[in-house]
PDB file of C-alpha atoms in Angstrom:
ATOM      1  CA  MET A   1      88.405  94.066-100.832  1.00 95.00           C
ATOM      2  CA  LYS A   2      85.607  95.483 -99.585  1.00 93.00           C
ATOM      3  CA  ALA A   3      86.543  99.116-100.599  1.00 94.00           C
ATOM      4  CA  LEU A   4      87.602  98.112-103.673  1.00 90.00           C
ATOM      5  CA  LEU A   5      83.900  96.342-104.206  1.00 89.00           C
ATOM      6  CA  ASP A   6      82.603  99.659-103.036  1.00 90.00           C
ATOM      7  CA  ARG A   7      84.471 101.373-105.528  1.00 89.00           C
ATOM      8  CA  ALA A   8      83.262  99.480-107.820  1.00 90.00           C
ATOM      9  CA  ARG A   9      79.524  99.551-107.248  1.00 91.00           C
ATOM     10  CA  SER A  10      79.894 103.485-107.239  1.00 90.00           C
ATOM     11  CA  PHE A  11      81.695 103.897-110.224  1.00 87.00           C
ATOM     12  CA  LYS A  12      78.592 104.523-111.996  1.00 84.00           C
ATOM     13  CA  ARG A  13      77.448 107.178-109.826  1.00 85.00           C
ATOM     14  CA  ARG A  14      81.334 108.772-109.569  1.00 84.00           C
ATOM     15  CA  VAL A  15      81.787 109.147-113.285  1.00 82.00           C
ATOM     16  CA  ASP A  16      80.292 111.341-115.421  1.00 81.00           C
ATOM     17  CA  PHE A  17      78.342 109.063-118.378  1.00 81.00           C
ATOM     18  CA  GLU A  18      76.046 111.436-119.694  1.00 79.00           C
ATOM     19  CA  SER A  19      79.018 113.653-121.124  1.00 81.00           C
ATOM     20  CA  GLY A  20      79.514 111.379-124.367  1.00 83.00           C
ATOM     21  CA  GLU A  21      83.041 110.288-123.530  1.00 86.00           C
ATOM     22  CA  TYR A  22      81.968 106.900-122.890  1.00 86.00           C
ATOM     23  CA  GLN A  23      79.498 106.604-125.279  1.00 87.00           C
ATOM     24  CA  ARG A  24      82.863 107.297-127.861  1.00 90.00           C
ATOM     25  CA  LEU A  25      84.655 104.752-126.521  1.00 90.00           C
ATOM     26  CA  ALA A  26      82.373 102.087-126.851  1.00 90.00           C
ATOM     27  CA  GLU A  27      82.096 102.900-130.782  1.00 92.00           C
ATOM     28  CA  GLY A  28      86.055 101.857-130.390  1.00 93.00           C
ATOM     29  CA  GLN A  29      89.532 102.460-129.400  1.00 95.00           C
ATOM     30  CA  TYR A  30      92.401 104.905-130.832  1.00 95.00           C
ATOM     31  CA  PRO A  31      94.852 104.937-127.747  1.00 97.00           C
ATOM     32  CA  GLU A  32      98.411 106.728-128.841  1.00 95.00           C
ATOM     33  CA  ALA A  33     100.169 104.299-127.623  1.00 98.00           C
ATOM     34  CA  LEU A  34     100.917 100.796-126.254  1.00 98.00           C
ATOM     35  CA  PHE A  35     102.533 100.653-122.678  1.00 98.00           C
ATOM     36  CA  ILE A  36     104.263  97.759-121.561  1.00 98.00           C
ATOM     37  CA  THR A  37     105.339  97.323-117.900  1.00 98.00           C
ATOM     38  CA  CYS A  38     104.952  95.344-114.573  1.00 98.00           C
ATOM     39  CA  SER A  39     102.505  93.710-112.998  1.00 98.00           C
ATOM     40  CA  ASP A  40     103.469  95.775-109.824  1.00 98.00           C
ATOM     41  CA  SER A  41     100.856  97.157-108.264  1.00 97.00           C
ATOM     42  CA  ARG A  42     102.767  99.726-107.161  1.00 97.00           C
ATOM     43  CA  VAL A  43     102.956 100.925-111.087  1.00 98.00           C
ATOM     44  CA  ILE A  44      99.860 102.325-112.176  1.00 97.00           C
ATOM     45  CA  PRO A  45     100.234 103.603-116.038  1.00 97.00           C
ATOM     46  CA  ALA A  46      97.456 106.024-116.204  1.00 96.00           C
ATOM     47  CA  LEU A  47      98.212 107.540-113.035  1.00 96.00           C
ATOM     48  CA  ILE A  48     101.653 107.889-114.116  1.00 97.00           C
ATOM     49  CA  THR A  49     101.219 109.673-117.370  1.00 97.00           C
ATOM     50  CA  GLY A  50      97.413 111.355-116.428  1.00 96.00           C
ATOM     51  CA  ALA A  51      96.075 109.105-119.220  1.00 96.00           C
ATOM     52  CA  ARG A  52      92.202 108.975-119.846  1.00 94.00           C
ATOM     53  CA  PRO A  53      90.571 105.840-121.018  1.00 94.00           C
ATOM     54  CA  GLY A  54      91.404 105.280-124.540  1.00 96.00           C
ATOM     55  CA  GLU A  55      94.352 106.580-124.481  1.00 97.00           C
ATOM     56  CA  ILE A  56      97.038 103.569-123.496  1.00 98.00           C
ATOM     57  CA  PHE A  57      96.673 100.561-124.584  1.00 98.00           C
ATOM     58  CA  GLU A  58      98.770  98.379-121.600  1.00 98.00           C
ATOM     59  CA  LEU A  59     100.595  95.448-121.314  1.00 98.00           C
ATOM     60  CA  ARG A  60     101.826  94.265-118.157  1.00 98.00           C
ATOM     61  CA  ASN A  61     103.274  91.201-116.854  1.00 98.00           C
ATOM     62  CA  ALA A  62     106.218  90.335-114.370  1.00 97.00           C
ATOM     63  CA  GLY A  63     109.581  92.002-114.902  1.00 97.00           C
ATOM     64  CA  ASN A  64     107.806  94.468-118.070  1.00 98.00           C
ATOM     65  CA  ILE A  65     109.185  91.251-120.344  1.00 98.00           C
ATOM     66  CA  VAL A  66     108.770  91.139-123.971  1.00 97.00           C
ATOM     67  CA  PRO A  67     109.581  87.698-125.164  1.00 95.00           C
ATOM     68  CA  PRO A  68     111.600  87.096-128.434  1.00 91.00           C
ATOM     69  CA  HIS A  69     109.709  86.831-131.653  1.00 92.00           C
ATOM     70  CA  GLY A  70     108.860  83.285-132.414  1.00 83.00           C
ATOM     71  CA  GLY A  71     108.980  81.760-129.529  1.00 75.00           C
ATOM     72  CA  GLN A  72     107.295  78.439-128.463  1.00 71.00           C
ATOM     73  CA  GLY A  73     103.676  78.107-127.951  1.00 74.00           C
ATOM     74  CA  ALA A  74     101.035  81.212-127.639  1.00 79.00           C
ATOM     75  CA  SER A  75     101.791  84.797-126.229  1.00 90.00           C
ATOM     76  CA  GLY A  76      99.960  87.018-124.982  1.00 94.00           C
ATOM     77  CA  GLU A  77     102.729  89.649-125.027  1.00 96.00           C
ATOM     78  CA  ALA A  78     103.106  88.843-128.770  1.00 95.00           C
ATOM     79  CA  ALA A  79      99.424  88.968-129.296  1.00 96.00           C
ATOM     80  CA  THR A  80      99.096  92.338-127.839  1.00 97.00           C
ATOM     81  CA  ILE A  81     101.928  94.029-129.470  1.00 97.00           C
ATOM     82  CA  GLU A  82     100.666  92.440-132.750  1.00 96.00           C
ATOM     83  CA  TYR A  83      97.371  93.872-132.001  1.00 98.00           C
ATOM     84  CA  ALA A  84      98.336  97.111-130.869  1.00 98.00           C
ATOM     85  CA  LEU A  85     100.566  97.697-133.952  1.00 98.00           C
ATOM     86  CA  GLU A  86      98.437  95.703-136.710  1.00 97.00           C
ATOM     87  CA  VAL A  87      94.734  96.448-135.642  1.00 97.00           C
ATOM     88  CA  LEU A  88      95.000  99.731-133.553  1.00 98.00           C
ATOM     89  CA  GLY A  89      98.318 101.599-135.508  1.00 97.00           C
ATOM     90  CA  VAL A  90      99.726 102.618-132.025  1.00 98.00           C
ATOM     91  CA  GLN A  91     102.772 105.019-133.256  1.00 97.00           C
ATOM     92  CA  ASP A  92     104.599 104.930-129.827  1.00 98.00           C
ATOM     93  CA  ILE A  93     105.510 102.025-127.401  1.00 98.00           C
ATOM     94  CA  VAL A  94     106.985 102.421-124.222  1.00 98.00           C
ATOM     95  CA  VAL A  95     108.403 100.026-122.225  1.00 98.00           C
ATOM     96  CA  CYS A  96     108.715 100.774-118.649  1.00 98.00           C
ATOM     97  CA  GLY A  97     110.652  99.458-115.984  1.00 98.00           C
ATOM     98  CA  HIS A  98     110.689 101.006-111.938  1.00 98.00           C
ATOM     99  CA  SER A  99     112.527 100.849-108.966  1.00 96.00           C
ATOM    100  CA  HIS A 100     112.018  98.169-106.094  1.00 95.00           C
ATOM    101  CA  CYS A 101     111.022  95.430-108.618  1.00 96.00           C
ATOM    102  CA  GLY A 102     110.432  91.984-107.370  1.00 95.00           C
ATOM    103  CA  ALA A 103     111.192  90.116-110.771  1.00 96.00           C
ATOM    104  CA  MET A 104     114.391  92.149-110.994  1.00 96.00           C
ATOM    105  CA  GLY A 105     115.337  91.793-107.456  1.00 93.00           C
ATOM    106  CA  ALA A 106     114.762  88.027-107.603  1.00 93.00           C
ATOM    107  CA  LEU A 107     117.119  87.959-110.488  1.00 94.00           C
ATOM    108  CA  LYS A 108     119.718  90.309-108.707  1.00 92.00           C
ATOM    109  CA  SER A 109     120.009  87.979-105.350  1.00 90.00           C
ATOM    110  CA  GLY A 110     119.631  84.754-107.066  1.00 89.00           C
ATOM    111  CA  ASP A 111     116.538  83.598-105.335  1.00 89.00           C
ATOM    112  CA  ASP A 112     115.438  80.046-105.338  1.00 93.00           C
ATOM    113  CA  LEU A 113     112.556  80.049-107.374  1.00 95.00           C
ATOM    114  CA  SER A 114     112.080  76.053-107.379  1.00 95.00           C
ATOM    115  CA  ALA A 115     108.755  76.444-105.448  1.00 97.00           C
ATOM    116  CA  LEU A 116     107.727  79.066-108.061  1.00 96.00           C
ATOM    117  CA  PRO A 117     108.560  77.196-111.536  1.00 97.00           C
ATOM    118  CA  GLY A 118     106.083  79.483-113.553  1.00 96.00           C
ATOM    119  CA  VAL A 119     108.031  82.582-112.145  1.00 97.00           C
ATOM    120  CA  ASP A 120     111.059  80.995-112.500  1.00 96.00           C
ATOM    121  CA  ALA A 121     110.908  79.698-116.454  1.00 95.00           C
ATOM    122  CA  TRP A 122     109.353  83.310-117.023  1.00 96.00           C
ATOM    123  CA  LEU A 123     112.584  85.037-115.614  1.00 96.00           C
ATOM    124  CA  GLN A 124     114.878  82.988-117.665  1.00 95.00           C
ATOM    125  CA  LEU A 125     113.687  85.186-120.545  1.00 95.00           C
ATOM    126  CA  ALA A 126     115.323  88.010-118.885  1.00 96.00           C
ATOM    127  CA  ARG A 127     118.098  86.392-117.161  1.00 95.00           C
ATOM    128  CA  PRO A 128     120.800  86.422-119.696  1.00 95.00           C
ATOM    129  CA  ARG A 129     120.942  89.367-121.157  1.00 95.00           C
ATOM    130  CA  LEU A 130     120.718  90.773-117.727  1.00 96.00           C
ATOM    131  CA  ALA A 131     124.394  88.986-116.577  1.00 93.00           C
ATOM    132  CA  PRO A 132     126.409  92.068-116.339  1.00 90.00           C
ATOM    133  CA  VAL A 133     124.728  93.595-113.768  1.00 91.00           C
ATOM    134  CA  LEU A 134     123.440  90.518-111.705  1.00 90.00           C
ATOM    135  CA  ASP A 135     126.661  90.236-109.814  1.00 82.00           C
ATOM    136  CA  GLY A 136     127.439  91.610-106.269  1.00 69.00           C
ATOM    137  CA  ASP A 137     125.062  92.312-103.364  1.00 66.00           C
ATOM    138  CA  VAL A 138     121.841  94.439-103.784  1.00 64.00           C
ATOM    139  CA  ALA A 139     123.611  97.575-102.296  1.00 70.00           C
ATOM    140  CA  ASP A 140     120.298  99.873-103.719  1.00 74.00           C
ATOM    141  CA  PRO A 141     117.124  98.531-103.038  1.00 73.00           C
ATOM    142  CA  ARG A 142     116.138 100.570-106.465  1.00 80.00           C
ATOM    143  CA  MET A 143     118.012  98.314-108.283  1.00 83.00           C
ATOM    144  CA  PRO A 144     118.282 101.093-111.110  1.00 91.00           C
ATOM    145  CA  ASP A 145     121.256  99.185-113.301  1.00 93.00           C
ATOM    146  CA  VAL A 146     119.109  95.769-113.315  1.00 95.00           C
ATOM    147  CA  SER A 147     115.672  97.484-114.173  1.00 97.00           C
ATOM    148  CA  GLN A 148     117.414 100.228-116.637  1.00 97.00           C
ATOM    149  CA  LEU A 149     118.996  97.472-118.660  1.00 97.00           C
ATOM    150  CA  ASN A 150     115.993  95.436-118.573  1.00 98.00           C
ATOM    151  CA  VAL A 151     114.390  98.089-120.298  1.00 98.00           C
ATOM    152  CA  VAL A 152     116.718  98.349-122.948  1.00 98.00           C
ATOM    153  CA  ASN A 153     116.846  94.445-123.256  1.00 98.00           C
ATOM    154  CA  GLN A 154     113.115  94.719-123.746  1.00 98.00           C
ATOM    155  CA  LEU A 155     113.217  97.459-126.587  1.00 98.00           C
ATOM    156  CA  ALA A 156     115.755  95.032-128.379  1.00 97.00           C
ATOM    157  CA  ALA A 157     113.161  92.267-128.184  1.00 97.00           C
ATOM    158  CA  LEU A 158     110.844  94.679-129.757  1.00 97.00           C
ATOM    159  CA  ARG A 159     112.651  95.118-132.593  1.00 97.00           C
ATOM    160  CA  SER A 160     112.815  91.187-133.337  1.00 94.00           C
ATOM    161  CA  TYR A 161     108.772  91.544-134.476  1.00 96.00           C
ATOM    162  CA  PRO A 162     108.364  91.799-138.251  1.00 96.00           C
ATOM    163  CA  SER A 163     105.560  94.198-137.677  1.00 96.00           C
ATOM    164  CA  ALA A 164     107.407  96.763-135.191  1.00 97.00           C
ATOM    165  CA  ARG A 165     110.346  96.376-137.441  1.00 97.00           C
ATOM    166  CA  ARG A 166     108.941  97.450-140.589  1.00 96.00           C
ATOM    167  CA  ARG A 167     107.319 100.545-138.805  1.00 97.00           C
ATOM    168  CA  LEU A 168     110.864 101.545-137.432  1.00 98.00           C
ATOM    169  CA  ASP A 169     112.156 101.190-140.535  1.00 97.00           C
ATOM    170  CA  THR A 170     109.466 103.249-142.596  1.00 97.00           C
ATOM    171  CA  GLY A 171     109.130 106.013-139.477  1.00 97.00           C
ATOM    172  CA  ARG A 172     105.727 104.780-138.368  1.00 97.00           C
ATOM    173  CA  LEU A 173     106.752 103.870-135.312  1.00 98.00           C
ATOM    174  CA  ARG A 174     109.086 105.282-132.064  1.00 98.00           C
ATOM    175  CA  LEU A 175     110.345 103.131-129.197  1.00 98.00           C
ATOM    176  CA  HIS A 176     110.487 104.945-125.595  1.00 98.00           C
ATOM    177  CA  GLY A 177     112.093 103.774-122.625  1.00 98.00           C
ATOM    178  CA  TRP A 178     111.337 104.571-118.976  1.00 98.00           C
ATOM    179  CA  TYR A 179     112.083 103.945-115.723  1.00 98.00           C
ATOM    180  CA  TYR A 180     109.531 104.851-112.525  1.00 97.00           C
ATOM    181  CA  GLU A 181     111.201 105.647-108.919  1.00 97.00           C
ATOM    182  CA  VAL A 182     108.063 104.149-107.058  1.00 96.00           C
ATOM    183  CA  ASP A 183     109.574 106.062-104.039  1.00 95.00           C
ATOM    184  CA  THR A 184     110.073 109.519-105.862  1.00 95.00           C
ATOM    185  CA  GLY A 185     107.611 109.738-108.416  1.00 96.00           C
ATOM    186  CA  ARG A 186     110.362 110.691-111.063  1.00 96.00           C
ATOM    187  CA  VAL A 187     110.348 108.859-114.380  1.00 97.00           C
ATOM    188  CA  GLN A 188     114.023 108.789-116.371  1.00 97.00           C
ATOM    189  CA  GLU A 189     113.517 108.635-119.924  1.00 97.00           C
ATOM    190  CA  LEU A 190     116.113 106.888-122.027  1.00 97.00           C
ATOM    191  CA  ASP A 191     118.033 109.438-124.484  1.00 97.00           C
ATOM    192  CA  GLU A 192     119.917 108.467-127.411  1.00 94.00           C
ATOM    193  CA  ASP A 193     123.258 108.058-125.826  1.00 95.00           C
ATOM    194  CA  GLY A 194     122.278 105.225-123.892  1.00 95.00           C
ATOM    195  CA  LEU A 195     121.725 106.944-120.222  1.00 96.00           C
ATOM    196  CA  PHE A 196     118.118 107.399-118.435  1.00 96.00           C
ATOM    197  CA  ARG A 197     117.471 111.008-117.673  1.00 96.00           C
ATOM    198  CA  VAL A 198     114.956 113.122-115.775  1.00 95.00           C
ATOM    199  CA  HIS A 199     113.524 115.389-118.351  1.00 92.00           C
ATOM    200  CA  ALA A 200     112.319 118.970-117.148  1.00 86.00           C
ATOM    201  CA  ALA A 201     107.642 118.828-118.354  1.00 77.00           C
TER     202      ALA A 201
END
């Protein structure tokens, strides 16, 4: 914690606040994309994408899960998606799953989550549609089959949001599925044929 605190205290000295970039950011934000990914500390959207401040609007939670539209009660995820589309007008949404995901690992291994009722209830949102890939041992700790299917499922959940569906129907919104490998840094992109592939830069 001391290192984090020291870097926070020296932030103003390490960044050029005189350049005008941060003054422009103070006037408003105009991100290019909404980036939905896991809370995992090893997945850093700005590091992966090289984004500068103000370029991506982030939504992070355990397992990069998008609750279906119309769920009960208030939802930070629904509020963030609605704000990104209706107020910020983002034209691209990325759902980025990743290797070695604790949330997907808990589902795959059938962990007893009774001591973590909040986690258990949250993962219930993803469990039913992942059933086809949850049987069997965890042969590959990266679990690409589970994490990638989860990305596909969350993109489908996004399409249940009226604000997203309207924009998709009129060509004002593009959805992207990514799978990030923690141990290699590779990003695989979901193609139209339903397969994830690494594309040349």
